[in-house]
mmCIF file of C-alpha atoms in Angstrom:
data_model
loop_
_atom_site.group_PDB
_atom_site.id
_atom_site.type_symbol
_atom_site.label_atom_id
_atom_site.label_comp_id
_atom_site.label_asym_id
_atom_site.label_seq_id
_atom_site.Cartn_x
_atom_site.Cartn_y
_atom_site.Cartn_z
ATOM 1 C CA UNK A 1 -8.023 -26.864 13.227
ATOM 2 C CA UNK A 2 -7.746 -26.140 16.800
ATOM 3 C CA UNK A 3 -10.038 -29.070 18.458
ATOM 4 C CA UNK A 4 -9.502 -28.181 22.857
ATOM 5 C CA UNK A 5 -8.240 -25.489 24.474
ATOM 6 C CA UNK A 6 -4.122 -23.958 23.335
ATOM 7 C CA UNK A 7 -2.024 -21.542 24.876
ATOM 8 C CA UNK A 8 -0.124 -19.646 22.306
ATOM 9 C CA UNK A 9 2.128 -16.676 23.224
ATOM 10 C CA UNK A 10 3.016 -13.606 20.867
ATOM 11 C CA UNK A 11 6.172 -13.407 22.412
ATOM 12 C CA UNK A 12 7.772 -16.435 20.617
ATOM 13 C CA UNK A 13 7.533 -14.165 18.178
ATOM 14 C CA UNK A 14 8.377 -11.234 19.763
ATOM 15 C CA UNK A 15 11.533 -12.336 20.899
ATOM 16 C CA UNK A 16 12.580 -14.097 17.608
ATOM 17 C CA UNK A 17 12.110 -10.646 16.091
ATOM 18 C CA UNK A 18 14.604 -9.050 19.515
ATOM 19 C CA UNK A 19 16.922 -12.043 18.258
ATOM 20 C CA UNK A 20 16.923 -11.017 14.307
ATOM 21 C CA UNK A 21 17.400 -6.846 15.093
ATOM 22 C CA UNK A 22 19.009 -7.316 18.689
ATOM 23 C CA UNK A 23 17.408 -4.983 20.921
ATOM 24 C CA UNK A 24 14.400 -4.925 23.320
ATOM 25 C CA UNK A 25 10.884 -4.641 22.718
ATOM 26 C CA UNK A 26 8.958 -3.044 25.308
ATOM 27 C CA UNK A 27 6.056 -4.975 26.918
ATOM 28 C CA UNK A 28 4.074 -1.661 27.162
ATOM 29 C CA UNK A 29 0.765 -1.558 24.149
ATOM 30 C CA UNK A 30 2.521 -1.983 21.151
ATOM 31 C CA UNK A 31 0.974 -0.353 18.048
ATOM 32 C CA UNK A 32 -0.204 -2.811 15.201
ATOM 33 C CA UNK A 33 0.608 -0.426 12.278
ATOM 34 C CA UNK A 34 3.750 -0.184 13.487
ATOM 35 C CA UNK A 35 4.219 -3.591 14.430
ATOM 36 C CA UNK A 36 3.277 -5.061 10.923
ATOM 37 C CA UNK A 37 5.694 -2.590 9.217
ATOM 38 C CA UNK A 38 8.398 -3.943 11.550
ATOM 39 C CA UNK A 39 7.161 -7.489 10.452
ATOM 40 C CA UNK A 40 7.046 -6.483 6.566
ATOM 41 C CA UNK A 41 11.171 -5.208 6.574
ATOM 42 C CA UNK A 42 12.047 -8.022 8.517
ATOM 43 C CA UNK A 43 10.020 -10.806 6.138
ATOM 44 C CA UNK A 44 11.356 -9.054 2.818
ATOM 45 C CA UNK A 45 14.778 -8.842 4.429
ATOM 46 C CA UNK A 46 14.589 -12.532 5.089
ATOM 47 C CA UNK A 47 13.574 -12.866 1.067
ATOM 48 C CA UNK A 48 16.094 -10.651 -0.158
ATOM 49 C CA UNK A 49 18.687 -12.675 1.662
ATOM 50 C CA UNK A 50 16.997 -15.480 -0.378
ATOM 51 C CA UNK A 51 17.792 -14.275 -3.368
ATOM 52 C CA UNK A 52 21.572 -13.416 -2.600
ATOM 53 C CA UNK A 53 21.895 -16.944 -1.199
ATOM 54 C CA UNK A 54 21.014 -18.121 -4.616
ATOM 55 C CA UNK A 55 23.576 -15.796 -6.702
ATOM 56 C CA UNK A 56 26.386 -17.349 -4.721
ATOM 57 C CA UNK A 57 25.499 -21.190 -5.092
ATOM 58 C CA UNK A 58 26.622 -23.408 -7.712
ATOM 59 C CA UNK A 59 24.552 -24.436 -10.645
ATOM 60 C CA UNK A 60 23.594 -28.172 -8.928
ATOM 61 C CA UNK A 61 22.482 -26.259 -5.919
ATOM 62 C CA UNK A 62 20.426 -23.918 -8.525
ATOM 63 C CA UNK A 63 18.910 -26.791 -10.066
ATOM 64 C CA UNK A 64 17.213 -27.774 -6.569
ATOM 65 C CA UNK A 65 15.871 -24.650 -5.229
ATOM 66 C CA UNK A 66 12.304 -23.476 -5.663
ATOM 67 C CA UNK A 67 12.140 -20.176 -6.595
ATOM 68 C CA UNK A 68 9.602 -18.470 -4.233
ATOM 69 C CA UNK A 69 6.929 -16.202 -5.694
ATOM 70 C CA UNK A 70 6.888 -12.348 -5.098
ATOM 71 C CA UNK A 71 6.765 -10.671 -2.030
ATOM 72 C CA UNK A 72 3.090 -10.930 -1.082
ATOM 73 C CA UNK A 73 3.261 -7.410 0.135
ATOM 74 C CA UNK A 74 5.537 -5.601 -2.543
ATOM 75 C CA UNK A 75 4.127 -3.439 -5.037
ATOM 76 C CA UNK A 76 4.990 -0.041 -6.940
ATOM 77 C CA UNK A 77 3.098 3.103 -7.214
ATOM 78 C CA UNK A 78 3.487 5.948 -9.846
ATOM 79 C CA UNK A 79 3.103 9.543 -9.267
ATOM 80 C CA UNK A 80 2.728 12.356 -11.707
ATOM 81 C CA UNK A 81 2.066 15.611 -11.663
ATOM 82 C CA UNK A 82 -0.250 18.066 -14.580
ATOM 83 C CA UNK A 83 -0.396 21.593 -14.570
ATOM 84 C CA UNK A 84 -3.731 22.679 -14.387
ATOM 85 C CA UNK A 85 -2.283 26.117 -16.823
ATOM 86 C CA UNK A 86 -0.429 24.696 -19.540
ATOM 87 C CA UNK A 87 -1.859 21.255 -19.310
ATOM 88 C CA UNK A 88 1.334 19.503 -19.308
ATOM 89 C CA UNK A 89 2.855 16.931 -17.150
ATOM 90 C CA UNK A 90 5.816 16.193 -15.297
ATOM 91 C CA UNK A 91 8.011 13.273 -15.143
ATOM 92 C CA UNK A 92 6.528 10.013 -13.481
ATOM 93 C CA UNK A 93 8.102 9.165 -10.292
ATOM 94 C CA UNK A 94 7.763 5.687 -9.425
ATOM 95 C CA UNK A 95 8.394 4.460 -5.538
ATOM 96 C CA UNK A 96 7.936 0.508 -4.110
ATOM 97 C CA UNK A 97 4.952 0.756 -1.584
ATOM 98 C CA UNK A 98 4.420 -2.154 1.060
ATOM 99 C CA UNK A 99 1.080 -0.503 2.752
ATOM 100 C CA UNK A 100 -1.487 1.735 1.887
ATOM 101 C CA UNK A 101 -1.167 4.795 4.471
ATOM 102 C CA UNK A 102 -4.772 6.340 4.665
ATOM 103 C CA UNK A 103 -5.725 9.667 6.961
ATOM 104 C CA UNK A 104 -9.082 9.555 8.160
ATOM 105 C CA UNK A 105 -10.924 12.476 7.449
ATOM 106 C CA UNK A 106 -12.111 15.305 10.072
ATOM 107 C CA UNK A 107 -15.698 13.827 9.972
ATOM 108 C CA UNK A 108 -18.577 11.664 11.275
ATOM 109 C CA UNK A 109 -18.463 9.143 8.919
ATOM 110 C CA UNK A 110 -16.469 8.483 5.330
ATOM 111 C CA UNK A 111 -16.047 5.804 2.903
ATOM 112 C CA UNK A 112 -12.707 3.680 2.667
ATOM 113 C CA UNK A 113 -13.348 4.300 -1.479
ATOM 114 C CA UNK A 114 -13.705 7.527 -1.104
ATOM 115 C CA UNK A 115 -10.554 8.018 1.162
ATOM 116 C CA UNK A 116 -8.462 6.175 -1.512
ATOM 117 C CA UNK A 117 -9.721 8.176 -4.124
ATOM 118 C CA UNK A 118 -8.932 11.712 -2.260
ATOM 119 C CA UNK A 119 -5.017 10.173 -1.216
ATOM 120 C CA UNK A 120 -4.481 9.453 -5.329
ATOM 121 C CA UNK A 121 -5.697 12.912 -6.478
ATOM 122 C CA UNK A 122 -4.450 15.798 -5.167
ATOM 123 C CA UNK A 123 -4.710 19.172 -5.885
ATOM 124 C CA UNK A 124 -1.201 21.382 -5.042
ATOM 125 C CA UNK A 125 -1.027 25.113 -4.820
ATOM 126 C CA UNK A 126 1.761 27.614 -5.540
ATOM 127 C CA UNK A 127 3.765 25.253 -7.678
ATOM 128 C CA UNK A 128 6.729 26.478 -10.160
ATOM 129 C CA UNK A 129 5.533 25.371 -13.216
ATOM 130 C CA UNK A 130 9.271 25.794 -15.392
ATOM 131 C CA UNK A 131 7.152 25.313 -18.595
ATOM 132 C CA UNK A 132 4.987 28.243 -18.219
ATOM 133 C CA UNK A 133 7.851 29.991 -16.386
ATOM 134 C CA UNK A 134 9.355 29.918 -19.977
ATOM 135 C CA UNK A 135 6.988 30.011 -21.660
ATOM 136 C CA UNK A 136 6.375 33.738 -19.619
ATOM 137 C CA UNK A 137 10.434 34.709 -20.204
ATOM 138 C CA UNK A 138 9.870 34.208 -23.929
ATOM 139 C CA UNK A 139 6.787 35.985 -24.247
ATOM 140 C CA UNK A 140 8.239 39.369 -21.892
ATOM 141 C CA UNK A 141 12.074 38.749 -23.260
ATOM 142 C CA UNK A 142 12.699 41.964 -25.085
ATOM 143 C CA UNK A 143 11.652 43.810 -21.602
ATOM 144 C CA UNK A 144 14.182 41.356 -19.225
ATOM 145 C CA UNK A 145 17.742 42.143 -18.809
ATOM 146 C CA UNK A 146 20.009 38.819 -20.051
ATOM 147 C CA UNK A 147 23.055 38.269 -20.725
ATOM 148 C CA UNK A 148 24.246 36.688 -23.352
ATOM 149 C CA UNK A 149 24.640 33.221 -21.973
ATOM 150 C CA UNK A 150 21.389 33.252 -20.716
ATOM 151 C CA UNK A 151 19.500 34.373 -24.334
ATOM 152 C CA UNK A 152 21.663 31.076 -25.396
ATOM 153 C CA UNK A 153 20.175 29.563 -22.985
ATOM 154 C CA UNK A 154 16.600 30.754 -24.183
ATOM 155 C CA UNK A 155 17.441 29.428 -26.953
ATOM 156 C CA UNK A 156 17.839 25.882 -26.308
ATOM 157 C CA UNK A 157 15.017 26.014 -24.292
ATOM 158 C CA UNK A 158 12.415 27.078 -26.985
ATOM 159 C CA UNK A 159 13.561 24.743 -29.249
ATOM 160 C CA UNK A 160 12.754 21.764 -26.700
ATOM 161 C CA UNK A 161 9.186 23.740 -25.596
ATOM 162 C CA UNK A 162 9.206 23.445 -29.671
ATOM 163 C CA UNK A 163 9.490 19.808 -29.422
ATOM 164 C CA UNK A 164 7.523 18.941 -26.705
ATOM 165 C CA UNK A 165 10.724 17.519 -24.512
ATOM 166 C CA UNK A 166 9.712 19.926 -21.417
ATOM 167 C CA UNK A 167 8.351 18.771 -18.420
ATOM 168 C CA UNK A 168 7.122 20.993 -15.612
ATOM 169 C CA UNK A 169 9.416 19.720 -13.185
ATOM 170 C CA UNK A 170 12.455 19.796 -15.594
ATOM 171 C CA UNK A 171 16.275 19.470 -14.480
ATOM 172 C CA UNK A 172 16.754 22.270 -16.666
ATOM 173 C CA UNK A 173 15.303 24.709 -13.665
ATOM 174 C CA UNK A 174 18.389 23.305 -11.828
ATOM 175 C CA UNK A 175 19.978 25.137 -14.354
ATOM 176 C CA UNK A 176 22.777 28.416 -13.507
ATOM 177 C CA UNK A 177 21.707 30.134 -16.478
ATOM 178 C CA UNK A 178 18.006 29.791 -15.277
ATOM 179 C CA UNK A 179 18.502 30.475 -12.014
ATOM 180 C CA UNK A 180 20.419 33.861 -12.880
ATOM 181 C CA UNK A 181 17.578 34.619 -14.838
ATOM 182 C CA UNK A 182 15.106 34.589 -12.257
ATOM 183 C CA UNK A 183 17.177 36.270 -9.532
ATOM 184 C CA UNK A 184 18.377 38.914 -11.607
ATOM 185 C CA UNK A 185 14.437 39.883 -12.714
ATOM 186 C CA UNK A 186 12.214 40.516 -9.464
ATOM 187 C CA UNK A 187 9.017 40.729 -11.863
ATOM 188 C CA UNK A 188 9.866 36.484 -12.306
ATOM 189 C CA UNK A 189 9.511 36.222 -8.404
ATOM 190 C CA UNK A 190 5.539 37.244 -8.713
ATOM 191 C CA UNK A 191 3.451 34.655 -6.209
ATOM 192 C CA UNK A 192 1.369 35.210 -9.476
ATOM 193 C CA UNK A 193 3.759 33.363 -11.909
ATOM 194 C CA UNK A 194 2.772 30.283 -9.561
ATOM 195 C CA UNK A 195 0.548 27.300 -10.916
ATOM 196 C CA UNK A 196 -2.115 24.822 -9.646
ATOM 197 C CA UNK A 197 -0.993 21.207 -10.395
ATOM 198 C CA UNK A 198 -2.909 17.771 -9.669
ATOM 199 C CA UNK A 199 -1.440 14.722 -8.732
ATOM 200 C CA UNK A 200 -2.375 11.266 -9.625
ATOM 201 C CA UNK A 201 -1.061 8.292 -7.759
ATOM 202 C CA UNK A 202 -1.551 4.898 -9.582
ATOM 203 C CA UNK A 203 -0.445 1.696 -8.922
ATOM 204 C CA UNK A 204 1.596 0.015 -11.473
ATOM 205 C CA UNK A 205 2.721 -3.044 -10.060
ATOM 206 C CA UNK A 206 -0.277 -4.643 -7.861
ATOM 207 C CA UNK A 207 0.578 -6.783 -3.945
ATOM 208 C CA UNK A 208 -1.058 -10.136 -3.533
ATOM 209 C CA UNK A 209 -2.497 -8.458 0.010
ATOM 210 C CA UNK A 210 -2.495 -5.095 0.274
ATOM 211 C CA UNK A 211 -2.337 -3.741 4.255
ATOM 212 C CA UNK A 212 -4.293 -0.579 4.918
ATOM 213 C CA UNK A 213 -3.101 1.858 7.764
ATOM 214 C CA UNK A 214 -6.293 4.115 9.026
ATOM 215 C CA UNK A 215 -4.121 6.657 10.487
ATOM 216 C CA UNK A 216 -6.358 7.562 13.396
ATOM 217 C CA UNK A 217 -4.469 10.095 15.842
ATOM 218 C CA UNK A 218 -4.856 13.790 16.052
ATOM 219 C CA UNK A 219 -2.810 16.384 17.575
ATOM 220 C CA UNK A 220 -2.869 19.936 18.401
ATOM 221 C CA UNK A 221 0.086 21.690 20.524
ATOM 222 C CA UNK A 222 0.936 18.890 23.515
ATOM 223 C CA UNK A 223 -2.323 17.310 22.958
ATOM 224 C CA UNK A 224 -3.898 13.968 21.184
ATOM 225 C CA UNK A 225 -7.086 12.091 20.685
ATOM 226 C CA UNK A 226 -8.243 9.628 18.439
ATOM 227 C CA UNK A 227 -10.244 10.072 15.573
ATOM 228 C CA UNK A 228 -13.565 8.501 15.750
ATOM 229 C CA UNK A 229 -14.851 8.628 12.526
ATOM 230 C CA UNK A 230 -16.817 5.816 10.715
ATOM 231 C CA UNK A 231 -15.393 4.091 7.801
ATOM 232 C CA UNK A 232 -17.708 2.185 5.531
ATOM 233 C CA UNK A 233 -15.303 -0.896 4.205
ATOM 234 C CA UNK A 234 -16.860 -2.972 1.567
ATOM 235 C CA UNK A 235 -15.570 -6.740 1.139
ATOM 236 C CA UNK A 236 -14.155 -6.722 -1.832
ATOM 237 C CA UNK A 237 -12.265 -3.835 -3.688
ATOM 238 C CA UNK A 238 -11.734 -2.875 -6.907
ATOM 239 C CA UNK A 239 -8.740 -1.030 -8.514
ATOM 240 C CA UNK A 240 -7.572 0.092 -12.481
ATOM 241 C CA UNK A 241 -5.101 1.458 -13.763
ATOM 242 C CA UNK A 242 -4.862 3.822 -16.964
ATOM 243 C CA UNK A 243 -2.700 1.039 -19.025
ATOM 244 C CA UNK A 244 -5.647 -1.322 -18.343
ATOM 245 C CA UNK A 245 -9.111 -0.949 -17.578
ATOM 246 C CA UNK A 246 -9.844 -4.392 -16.297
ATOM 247 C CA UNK A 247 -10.199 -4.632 -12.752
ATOM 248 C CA UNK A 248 -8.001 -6.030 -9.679
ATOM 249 C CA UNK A 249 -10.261 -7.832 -7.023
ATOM 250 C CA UNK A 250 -9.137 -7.346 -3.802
ATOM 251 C CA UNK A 251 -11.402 -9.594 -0.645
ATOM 252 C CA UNK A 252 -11.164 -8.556 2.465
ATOM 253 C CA UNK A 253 -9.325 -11.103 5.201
ATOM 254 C CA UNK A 254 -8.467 -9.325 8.231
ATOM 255 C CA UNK A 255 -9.818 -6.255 10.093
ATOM 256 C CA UNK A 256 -7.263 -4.878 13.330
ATOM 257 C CA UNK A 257 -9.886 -2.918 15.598
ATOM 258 C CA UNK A 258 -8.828 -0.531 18.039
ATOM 259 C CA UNK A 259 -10.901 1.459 20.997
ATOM 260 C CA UNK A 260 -9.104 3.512 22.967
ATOM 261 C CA UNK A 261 -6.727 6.673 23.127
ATOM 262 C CA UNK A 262 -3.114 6.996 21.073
ATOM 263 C CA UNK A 263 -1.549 5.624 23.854
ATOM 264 C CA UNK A 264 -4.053 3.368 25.438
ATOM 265 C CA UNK A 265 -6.474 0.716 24.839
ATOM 266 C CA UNK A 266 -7.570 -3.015 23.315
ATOM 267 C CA UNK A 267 -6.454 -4.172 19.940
ATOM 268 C CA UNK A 268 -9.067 -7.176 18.303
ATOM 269 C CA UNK A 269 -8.627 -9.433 14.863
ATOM 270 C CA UNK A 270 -11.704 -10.298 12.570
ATOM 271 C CA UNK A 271 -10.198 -13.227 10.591
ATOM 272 C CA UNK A 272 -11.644 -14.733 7.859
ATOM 273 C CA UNK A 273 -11.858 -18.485 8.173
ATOM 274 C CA UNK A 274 -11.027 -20.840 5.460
ATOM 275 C CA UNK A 275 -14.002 -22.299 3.757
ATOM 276 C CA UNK A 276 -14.063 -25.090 5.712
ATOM 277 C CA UNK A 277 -16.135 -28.411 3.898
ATOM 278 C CA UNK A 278 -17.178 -31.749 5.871
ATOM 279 C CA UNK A 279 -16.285 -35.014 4.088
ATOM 280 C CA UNK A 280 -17.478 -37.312 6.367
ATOM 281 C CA UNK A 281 -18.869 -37.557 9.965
ATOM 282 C CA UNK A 282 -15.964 -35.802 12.274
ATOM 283 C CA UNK A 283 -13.944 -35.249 9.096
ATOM 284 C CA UNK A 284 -12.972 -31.670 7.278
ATOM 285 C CA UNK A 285 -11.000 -30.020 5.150
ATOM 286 C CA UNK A 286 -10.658 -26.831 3.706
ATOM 287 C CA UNK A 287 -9.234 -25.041 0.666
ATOM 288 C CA UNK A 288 -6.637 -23.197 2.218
ATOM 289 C CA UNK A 289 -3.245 -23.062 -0.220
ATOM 290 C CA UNK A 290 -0.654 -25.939 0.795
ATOM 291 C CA UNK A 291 3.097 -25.381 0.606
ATOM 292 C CA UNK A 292 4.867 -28.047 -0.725
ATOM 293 C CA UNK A 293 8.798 -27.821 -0.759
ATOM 294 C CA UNK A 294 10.520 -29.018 -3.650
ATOM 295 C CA UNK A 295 10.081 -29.270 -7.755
ATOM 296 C CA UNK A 296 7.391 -31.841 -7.495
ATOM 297 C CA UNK A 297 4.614 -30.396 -10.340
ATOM 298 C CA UNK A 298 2.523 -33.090 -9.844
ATOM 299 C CA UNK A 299 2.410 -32.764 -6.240
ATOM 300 C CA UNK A 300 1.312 -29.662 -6.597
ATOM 301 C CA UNK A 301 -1.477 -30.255 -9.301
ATOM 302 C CA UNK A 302 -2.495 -33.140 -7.174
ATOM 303 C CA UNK A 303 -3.318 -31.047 -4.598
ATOM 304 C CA UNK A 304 -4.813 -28.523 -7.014
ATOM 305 C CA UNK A 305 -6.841 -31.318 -7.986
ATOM 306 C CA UNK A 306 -7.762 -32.634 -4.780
ATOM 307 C CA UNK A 307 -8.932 -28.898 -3.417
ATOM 308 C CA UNK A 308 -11.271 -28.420 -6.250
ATOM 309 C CA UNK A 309 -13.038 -32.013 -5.709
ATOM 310 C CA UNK A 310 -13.350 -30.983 -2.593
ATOM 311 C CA UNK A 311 -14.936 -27.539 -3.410
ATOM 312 C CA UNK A 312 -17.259 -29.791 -5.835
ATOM 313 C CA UNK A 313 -17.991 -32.797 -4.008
ATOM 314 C CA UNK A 314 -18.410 -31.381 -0.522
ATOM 315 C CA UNK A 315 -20.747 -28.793 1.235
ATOM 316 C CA UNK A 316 -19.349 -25.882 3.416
ATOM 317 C CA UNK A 317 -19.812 -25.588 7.426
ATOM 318 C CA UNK A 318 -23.280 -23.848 7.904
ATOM 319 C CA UNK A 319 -20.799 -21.996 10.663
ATOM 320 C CA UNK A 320 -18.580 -20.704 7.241
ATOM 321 C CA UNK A 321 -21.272 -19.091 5.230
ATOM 322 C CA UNK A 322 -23.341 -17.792 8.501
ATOM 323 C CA UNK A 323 -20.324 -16.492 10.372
ATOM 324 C CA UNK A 324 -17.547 -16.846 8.214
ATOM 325 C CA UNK A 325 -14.908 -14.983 10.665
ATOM 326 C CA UNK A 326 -13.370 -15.108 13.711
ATOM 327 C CA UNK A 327 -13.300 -12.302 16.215
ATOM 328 C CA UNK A 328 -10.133 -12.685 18.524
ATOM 329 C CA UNK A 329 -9.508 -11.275 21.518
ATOM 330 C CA UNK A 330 -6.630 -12.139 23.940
ATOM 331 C CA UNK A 331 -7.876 -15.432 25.485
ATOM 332 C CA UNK A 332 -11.329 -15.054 24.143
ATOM 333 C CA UNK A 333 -12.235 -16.659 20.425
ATOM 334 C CA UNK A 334 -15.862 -16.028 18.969
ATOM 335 C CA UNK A 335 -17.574 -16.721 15.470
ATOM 336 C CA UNK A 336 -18.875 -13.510 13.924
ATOM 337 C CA UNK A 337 -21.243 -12.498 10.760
ATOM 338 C CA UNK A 338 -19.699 -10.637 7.629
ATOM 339 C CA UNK A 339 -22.472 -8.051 8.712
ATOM 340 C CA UNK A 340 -21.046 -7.194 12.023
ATOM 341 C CA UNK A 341 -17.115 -6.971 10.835
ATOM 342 C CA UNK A 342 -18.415 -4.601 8.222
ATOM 343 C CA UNK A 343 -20.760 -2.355 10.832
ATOM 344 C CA UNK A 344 -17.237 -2.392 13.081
ATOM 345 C CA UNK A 345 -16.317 0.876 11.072
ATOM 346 C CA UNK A 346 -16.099 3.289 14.205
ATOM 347 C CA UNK A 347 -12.847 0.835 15.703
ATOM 348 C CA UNK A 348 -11.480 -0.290 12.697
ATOM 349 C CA UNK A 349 -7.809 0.652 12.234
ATOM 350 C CA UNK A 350 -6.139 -1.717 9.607
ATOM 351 C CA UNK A 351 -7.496 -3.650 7.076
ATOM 352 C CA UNK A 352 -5.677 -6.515 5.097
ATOM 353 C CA UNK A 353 -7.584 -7.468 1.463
ATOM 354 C CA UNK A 354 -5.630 -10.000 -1.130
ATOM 355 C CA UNK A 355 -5.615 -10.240 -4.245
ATOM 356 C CA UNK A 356 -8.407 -12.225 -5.459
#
């Protein structure tokens, strides 16, 4: 706790980062989104370099290091795509994710579940299906002129359709003899032999916080203006996954707000405070996580222990459950409700929820 007034600079931090990636940063408005990302790369750097310190030290050394948990931010998300013709899929593609990268819509007002929802399904146009492709070749063959490497081709082909060891996006339509095929038959080149497909984005590996960009800025020709819309944010968020219905909790800790243009204006922070509890008369604690270096288990389950008596044994700050965040600005510190981060929806720009 901060008990009289403290001066503390960003640019101690600022300048350790010039330090790490030697080079300048400008003291013109920096961007937060872009700011954080910069602050991810350079964290999980710092953790990968963890790792590879470990792989080169000898098995004493081993025996004393803590290994640290995972990346708070890292997580994996898994895309695949179904043809909305033949109904089958193509092959997942999986790709690490370290923020959440949300457009806001064109419109007065939106929901940020809604928004998530519309960025994991999405419906694609004019896609090359290659199973109905085939599936087409086969049924028209006898009228197509083919060589005899490409009927061989065929061939193979319909006895993996056969199987069901196709995919709509398969390497086979890399494929010379495919290709040839195609080319060679300008009735194959029809915008009408194109598909629908939907994509679904899941996650598959979950982040203990999970950052949320709400990409705000518009252009059109030379020109651009932010988007104003409202997003309703809730404080806690929910997310499945098709493997497992039960639910990941997400609460909301930190809000970024923004009013201004693209290249001008005031960034603010809505933190959530720790749930700060009063043990005696000008004495408090709180149940914020401790670090403790070291192997020392019963350290740790000491201070476990000692967290939940004091969740049991003492009562939160009446200034915790009415206005249980901060709202800071530059120089300027104030005590806020829940109610007013949440109604904040108009400047809000990134959001930060953890895993609960």
């Amino acid at each position: 706790p901060v008990y009289s007034k403290t001066t503390m600079s960003v640019w101690t931090l600022l300048h350790l980062l010039e330090t790490i990636h030697q080079g300048k940063i400008s003291r013109a408005q920096h961007d937060s989104h872009e700011l954080l990302l910069l602050l991810i790369d350079t964290l999980e750097e710092e953790y990968l370099k963890f790792f590879s310190f470990i792989s080169t030290s000898d098995d004493e050394l081993k025996k004393t290091i803590t290994k640290p948990p995972q990346f708070p931010f890292s997580s994996v998300i898994e895309s695949k795509l179904c043809c909305m013709n033949c109904k089958e899929t193509s092959f997942p593609v999986k790709n690490p994710m370290m923020m959440l990268e949300l457009t806001t819509p064109q419109s007065s007002h939106s929901s940020l579940e809604t928004m998530i929802k519309r960025s994991n399904s999405e419906v694609i146009e004019g896609f090359s299906c290659f199973i109905c492709m085939i599936k087409h070749i086969l049924f028209n063959q006898s009228n197509l002129q083919l060589t005899p490497d490409q009927k061989s081709f065929l061939l193979e082909v319909q006895d993996r359709l056969m199987t069901s060891s196709l995919v709509i996006n398969d390497e086979l339509s890399e494929h010379q003899a495919y290709k040839a095929i195609i080319f060679s038959n300008l009735g194959l080149q029809h915008e009408n032999l194109k598909t629908t497909v939907h994509r679904q984005t899941d996650f598959i590996e979950f982040p203990q916080i999970l950052p949320i960009h709400l990409s705000r800025s518009m252009f059109e020709d030379s020109q651009s203006w932010r988007n104003a819309c409202t997003i309703e944010f809730p404080p806690t968020l929910e997310f499945t996954t098709r493997e497992n219905s039960d639910p990941v909790i997400y609460t909301l800790r930190s809000v970024i707000r923004h009013k201004g243009t693209p290249s001008f204006g005031h960034y603010e922070c809505y933190r959530k405070k720790p749930q700060f509890y009063k043990v005696r008369e000008g004495e408090y604690s709180n149940d914020s996580p401790a670090i403790v270096c070291g192997n020392d288990r019963s350290q740790n389950s000491r201070i476990i222990h000692s967290q939940k008596n004091i969740r049991r044994k003492h009562k939160k700050l009446l200034s915790v459950i009415n206005k249980p965040y901060w709202r800071i600005s530059d120089s300027k510190v104030t005590e806020v409700s829940e109610n007013s981060v949440l109604a904040d929806g108009k400047a809000a720009y990134m959001l930060l929820y953890e895993q609960s």
